[in-house]
Amino acid sequence: MQITFNPSLGPVSLLKYSLEPRDRLPIRGFYQMRELSPSHAKVLVQLKLADAAANQFETCCVEIPFPSRHSVLSLDLQPTVGAVNVDPKRKNVVVWNIGGKLSSKSLEAALSGSISFDEVAVAIPAEDALCVKSTGYARVLFKIPDYALSGLNVSSSGVTVNPKPSVKKSVSISRIVESGEYTIWNSLGEAIFAISPESEGAPPLLPSQSRNIARSSIFSSESPDSPELPTSDLKTESPNNTT
């Protein structure tokens, strides 16, 4: 394949594309949140890196928002890798910063423990209207450098600039996989299955409803006591690839 373009004086994104490779997701995960009282909850997050994915991240973290809570009072969470804290600006969001790689040979990571909240009433944002009681989600954010879900690669030796510049220039090419809306819903929540707006007999959806339904895509009800990583489905709005 040949691509012709007018180069700029600086770096340029030559090609961008998106995929829905559900059988080749770079990271799969499981999230479980059990509400013990209005001010106390237990959580479990498990992640597993695909064998084909490179165990190196430019960034990798998990955000666990609690839209129906005002703020987190204390954390008693134990990560197998990385560090956990409360977002300094969003007091009801727990952030698990995994770091540059998974340290275990199994390419897995886990976070478990309990969270305490205050009991101040709060208005739930419209975009998170589903998130009441045990219904909630964890969001995975990552960037994997020098990797592409499709396996697509461009050789720098095959790139030529025309007209030829008066000064010899080197060509460097980079690849990166970046998460989009990568959401894992609580397996114990009331909204853990996706409803297709095109389903026969389904009522018309308002714009605000469509986003919530599209994000409901976790299909697991395994117990957190299981020593194995439960099989689950991870929702993504097509991880973005840049070459």
CSV table of C-alpha atoms in Angstrom, one decimal, residues 11-228:
chain,number,residue,atom,x,y,z
A,11,PRO,CA,5.9,15.4,13.7
A,12,VAL,CA,2.7,14.3,11.8
A,13,SER,CA,0.1,11.7,12.6
A,14,LEU,CA,0.3,9.7,9.3
A,15,LEU,CA,-2.6,7.3,10.0
A,16,LYS,CA,-5.3,6.8,12.6
A,17,TYR,CA,-7.8,4.0,12.7
A,18,SER,CA,-10.2,2.2,15.1
A,19,LEU,CA,-11.2,-1.4,15.6
A,20,GLU,CA,-13.6,-3.5,17.6
A,21,PRO,CA,-11.5,-6.6,18.2
A,22,ARG,CA,-13.4,-8.0,21.1
A,23,ASP,CA,-11.4,-11.3,20.9
A,24,ARG,CA,-8.1,-9.4,21.0
A,25,LEU,CA,-8.6,-6.9,23.8
A,26,PRO,CA,-5.2,-6.0,25.3
A,27,ILE,CA,-6.6,-6.0,28.8
A,28,ARG,CA,-9.5,-7.9,30.3
A,29,GLY,CA,-11.0,-7.2,33.7
A,30,PHE,CA,-13.5,-7.9,36.4
A,31,TYR,CA,-15.1,-5.5,38.9
A,32,GLN,CA,-17.2,-6.3,41.9
A,33,MET,CA,-18.5,-3.8,44.5
A,34,ARG,CA,-20.6,-4.9,47.4
A,35,GLU,CA,-22.4,-2.2,49.4
A,36,LEU,CA,-22.3,-3.2,53.1
A,37,SER,CA,-23.9,0.0,54.4
A,38,PRO,CA,-24.6,3.6,53.2
A,39,SER,CA,-21.1,4.5,54.3
A,40,HIS,CA,-19.1,1.4,53.6
A,41,ALA,CA,-18.4,-0.9,50.6
A,42,LYS,CA,-16.0,-3.7,49.6
A,43,VAL,CA,-14.5,-3.7,46.2
A,44,LEU,CA,-12.5,-6.1,44.0
A,45,VAL,CA,-10.8,-5.3,40.7
A,46,GLN,CA,-8.9,-7.8,38.6
A,47,LEU,CA,-7.0,-7.2,35.4
A,48,LYS,CA,-5.3,-9.5,33.0
A,49,LEU,CA,-3.0,-8.5,30.2
A,50,ALA,CA,-3.4,-10.5,26.9
A,51,ASP,CA,-0.4,-12.7,26.1
A,52,ALA,CA,0.1,-10.9,22.8
A,53,ALA,CA,0.2,-7.4,24.4
A,54,ALA,CA,3.4,-5.8,25.4
A,55,ASN,CA,3.8,-5.6,29.2
A,56,GLN,CA,4.8,-1.9,29.1
A,57,PHE,CA,2.6,1.1,29.5
A,58,GLU,CA,3.1,4.8,29.0
A,59,THR,CA,0.3,5.1,31.5
A,60,CYS,CA,-2.1,2.6,33.1
A,61,CYS,CA,-4.6,3.3,35.8
A,62,VAL,CA,-8.1,2.4,36.9
A,63,GLU,CA,-10.7,5.0,38.0
A,64,ILE,CA,-13.6,3.9,40.3
A,65,PRO,CA,-16.1,6.7,40.5
A,66,PHE,CA,-19.0,6.7,43.1
A,67,PRO,CA,-21.4,9.2,41.6
A,68,SER,CA,-24.0,8.6,44.3
A,69,ARG,CA,-21.5,9.4,47.1
A,70,HIS,CA,-20.3,12.9,48.2
A,71,SER,CA,-16.7,11.9,49.1
A,72,VAL,CA,-14.5,9.1,50.2
A,73,LEU,CA,-13.4,9.3,53.8
A,74,SER,CA,-10.9,6.5,54.0
A,75,LEU,CA,-9.4,3.7,52.0
A,76,ASP,CA,-8.3,0.2,53.1
A,77,LEU,CA,-7.3,-1.2,49.7
A,78,GLN,CA,-4.4,-3.6,48.9
A,79,PRO,CA,-3.1,-3.5,45.3
A,80,THR,CA,-0.8,-6.2,44.0
A,81,VAL,CA,1.0,-3.5,42.0
A,82,GLY,CA,1.0,0.3,42.0
A,83,ALA,CA,-0.6,2.7,44.4
A,84,VAL,CA,-4.1,3.8,45.3
A,85,ASN,CA,-5.5,7.2,46.3
A,86,VAL,CA,-8.5,9.5,46.1
A,87,ASP,CA,-8.6,11.9,43.2
A,88,PRO,CA,-7.6,15.3,44.6
A,89,LYS,CA,-10.3,17.1,42.6
A,90,ARG,CA,-13.0,14.5,42.4
A,91,LYS,CA,-13.4,13.4,46.0
A,92,ASN,CA,-15.7,10.5,45.2
A,93,VAL,CA,-13.3,8.9,42.7
A,94,VAL,CA,-10.7,6.3,43.7
A,95,VAL,CA,-7.7,6.0,41.4
A,96,TRP,CA,-5.5,2.9,41.1
A,97,ASN,CA,-2.2,3.9,39.4
A,98,ILE,CA,-0.7,0.7,38.1
A,99,GLY,CA,2.4,2.3,36.6
A,100,GLY,CA,4.6,1.2,33.7
A,101,LYS,CA,4.1,-2.6,33.8
A,102,LEU,CA,2.5,-5.6,35.6
A,103,SER,CA,5.1,-7.1,37.8
A,104,SER,CA,3.7,-10.6,38.1
A,105,LYS,CA,4.7,-13.4,35.7
A,106,SER,CA,1.0,-14.2,35.2
A,107,LEU,CA,0.4,-10.7,33.8
A,108,GLU,CA,-2.4,-10.1,36.3
A,109,ALA,CA,-3.1,-7.4,38.8
A,110,ALA,CA,-5.7,-7.1,41.5
A,111,LEU,CA,-7.0,-4.5,44.0
A,112,SER,CA,-9.2,-5.5,46.9
A,113,GLY,CA,-10.4,-4.1,50.2
A,114,SER,CA,-12.9,-1.6,51.6
A,115,ILE,CA,-13.9,2.0,51.2
A,116,SER,CA,-15.6,4.3,53.7
A,117,PHE,CA,-17.8,7.3,52.6
A,118,ASP,CA,-19.5,10.2,54.3
A,119,GLU,CA,-23.3,10.2,54.3
A,120,VAL,CA,-23.8,13.7,52.7
A,121,ALA,CA,-26.6,13.6,50.1
A,122,VAL,CA,-25.5,14.3,46.6
A,123,ALA,CA,-27.3,14.8,43.2
A,124,ILE,CA,-26.2,12.2,40.8
A,125,PRO,CA,-25.1,13.6,37.4
A,126,ALA,CA,-27.3,12.9,34.5
A,127,GLU,CA,-24.6,10.9,32.6
A,128,ASP,CA,-24.4,8.5,35.6
A,129,ALA,CA,-28.1,8.2,36.3
A,130,LEU,CA,-27.8,4.4,36.4
A,131,CYS,CA,-25.2,4.5,39.2
A,132,VAL,CA,-27.4,4.0,42.3
A,133,LYS,CA,-27.0,1.5,45.1
A,134,SER,CA,-24.7,-1.3,43.9
A,135,THR,CA,-24.8,-0.3,40.2
A,136,GLY,CA,-21.4,1.2,39.3
A,137,TYR,CA,-18.4,0.8,37.1
A,138,ALA,CA,-14.6,1.0,36.9
A,139,ARG,CA,-12.9,2.8,34.0
A,140,VAL,CA,-9.5,1.5,32.7
A,141,LEU,CA,-7.2,4.1,31.1
A,142,PHE,CA,-4.0,3.0,29.4
A,143,LYS,CA,-1.5,3.8,26.6
A,144,ILE,CA,0.6,0.9,25.3
A,145,PRO,CA,3.5,2.2,23.1
A,146,ASP,CA,5.0,0.4,20.1
A,147,TYR,CA,2.0,-1.9,19.8
A,148,ALA,CA,-1.0,-2.2,17.5
A,149,LEU,CA,-4.1,-4.4,17.9
A,150,SER,CA,-4.2,-5.1,14.2
A,151,GLY,CA,-0.5,-5.9,14.0
A,152,LEU,CA,-0.2,-3.1,11.4
A,153,ASN,CA,3.3,-1.7,11.0
A,154,VAL,CA,5.0,0.8,8.7
A,155,SER,CA,8.6,0.4,7.8
A,156,SER,CA,10.6,3.6,7.8
A,157,SER,CA,12.7,2.3,4.9
A,158,GLY,CA,9.5,2.3,2.8
A,159,VAL,CA,8.8,6.0,3.4
A,160,THR,CA,10.0,8.5,0.8
A,161,VAL,CA,9.6,12.2,0.7
A,162,ASN,CA,8.9,13.9,-2.7
A,163,PRO,CA,10.2,16.3,-3.6
A,164,LYS,CA,13.4,15.2,-2.0
A,165,PRO,CA,14.5,17.7,0.7
A,166,SER,CA,17.8,19.6,0.2
A,167,VAL,CA,18.9,18.4,3.6
A,168,LYS,CA,18.8,14.7,4.4
A,169,LYS,CA,16.0,13.9,6.9
A,170,SER,CA,15.5,10.7,8.9
A,171,VAL,CA,12.1,9.2,9.2
A,172,SER,CA,10.9,7.8,12.6
A,173,ILE,CA,7.6,5.9,13.1
A,174,SER,CA,5.8,5.2,16.3
A,175,ARG,CA,2.8,3.1,17.2
A,176,ILE,CA,0.5,3.3,20.3
A,177,VAL,CA,-2.7,1.8,21.5
A,178,GLU,CA,-4.8,4.1,23.7
A,179,SER,CA,-8.0,3.2,25.5
A,180,GLY,CA,-11.2,5.0,24.7
A,181,GLU,CA,-14.3,4.4,26.9
A,182,TYR,CA,-13.0,1.2,28.6
A,183,THR,CA,-15.7,0.5,31.2
A,184,ILE,CA,-16.2,-2.5,33.5
A,185,TRP,CA,-19.6,-2.6,35.3
A,186,ASN,CA,-20.1,-4.1,38.7
A,187,SER,CA,-21.0,-7.7,38.4
A,188,LEU,CA,-23.3,-7.4,41.5
A,189,GLY,CA,-25.1,-4.3,40.2
A,190,GLU,CA,-28.7,-4.2,38.7
A,191,ALA,CA,-27.5,-2.9,35.3
A,192,ILE,CA,-24.8,-5.4,34.1
A,193,PHE,CA,-26.3,-6.3,30.7
A,194,ALA,CA,-26.3,-4.2,27.6
A,195,ILE,CA,-29.7,-3.5,25.9
A,196,SER,CA,-29.5,-2.9,22.2
A,197,PRO,CA,-31.5,0.2,21.1
A,198,GLU,CA,-32.3,-1.7,17.9
A,199,SER,CA,-33.9,-4.6,19.8
A,200,GLU,CA,-37.3,-5.5,18.5
A,201,GLY,CA,-40.0,-3.8,20.6
A,202,ALA,CA,-37.6,-1.6,22.5
A,203,PRO,CA,-38.9,1.9,23.2
A,204,PRO,CA,-37.1,4.9,21.6
A,205,LEU,CA,-34.2,6.2,23.7
A,206,LEU,CA,-33.5,9.8,24.7
A,207,PRO,CA,-30.0,11.0,24.0
A,208,SER,CA,-29.1,10.9,27.7
A,209,GLN,CA,-30.3,7.3,28.0
A,210,SER,CA,-28.3,6.1,25.0
A,211,ARG,CA,-24.9,6.7,26.6
A,212,ASN,CA,-25.8,4.8,29.8
A,213,ILE,CA,-27.2,1.8,28.0
A,214,ALA,CA,-24.2,1.7,25.6
A,215,ARG,CA,-21.8,1.6,28.5
A,216,SER,CA,-23.6,-1.3,30.3
A,217,SER,CA,-21.5,-4.2,29.0
A,218,ILE,CA,-20.2,-6.6,31.7
A,219,PHE,CA,-21.3,-10.2,31.7
A,220,SER,CA,-20.0,-11.9,34.8
A,221,SER,CA,-21.3,-12.8,38.2
A,222,GLU,CA,-18.4,-14.7,39.6
A,223,SER,CA,-17.7,-14.7,43.4
A,224,PRO,CA,-14.6,-12.6,44.6
A,225,ASP,CA,-13.6,-15.7,46.6
A,226,SER,CA,-12.6,-17.5,43.4
A,227,PRO,CA,-8.8,-17.8,43.1
A,228,GLU,CA,-8.9,-17.6,39.4
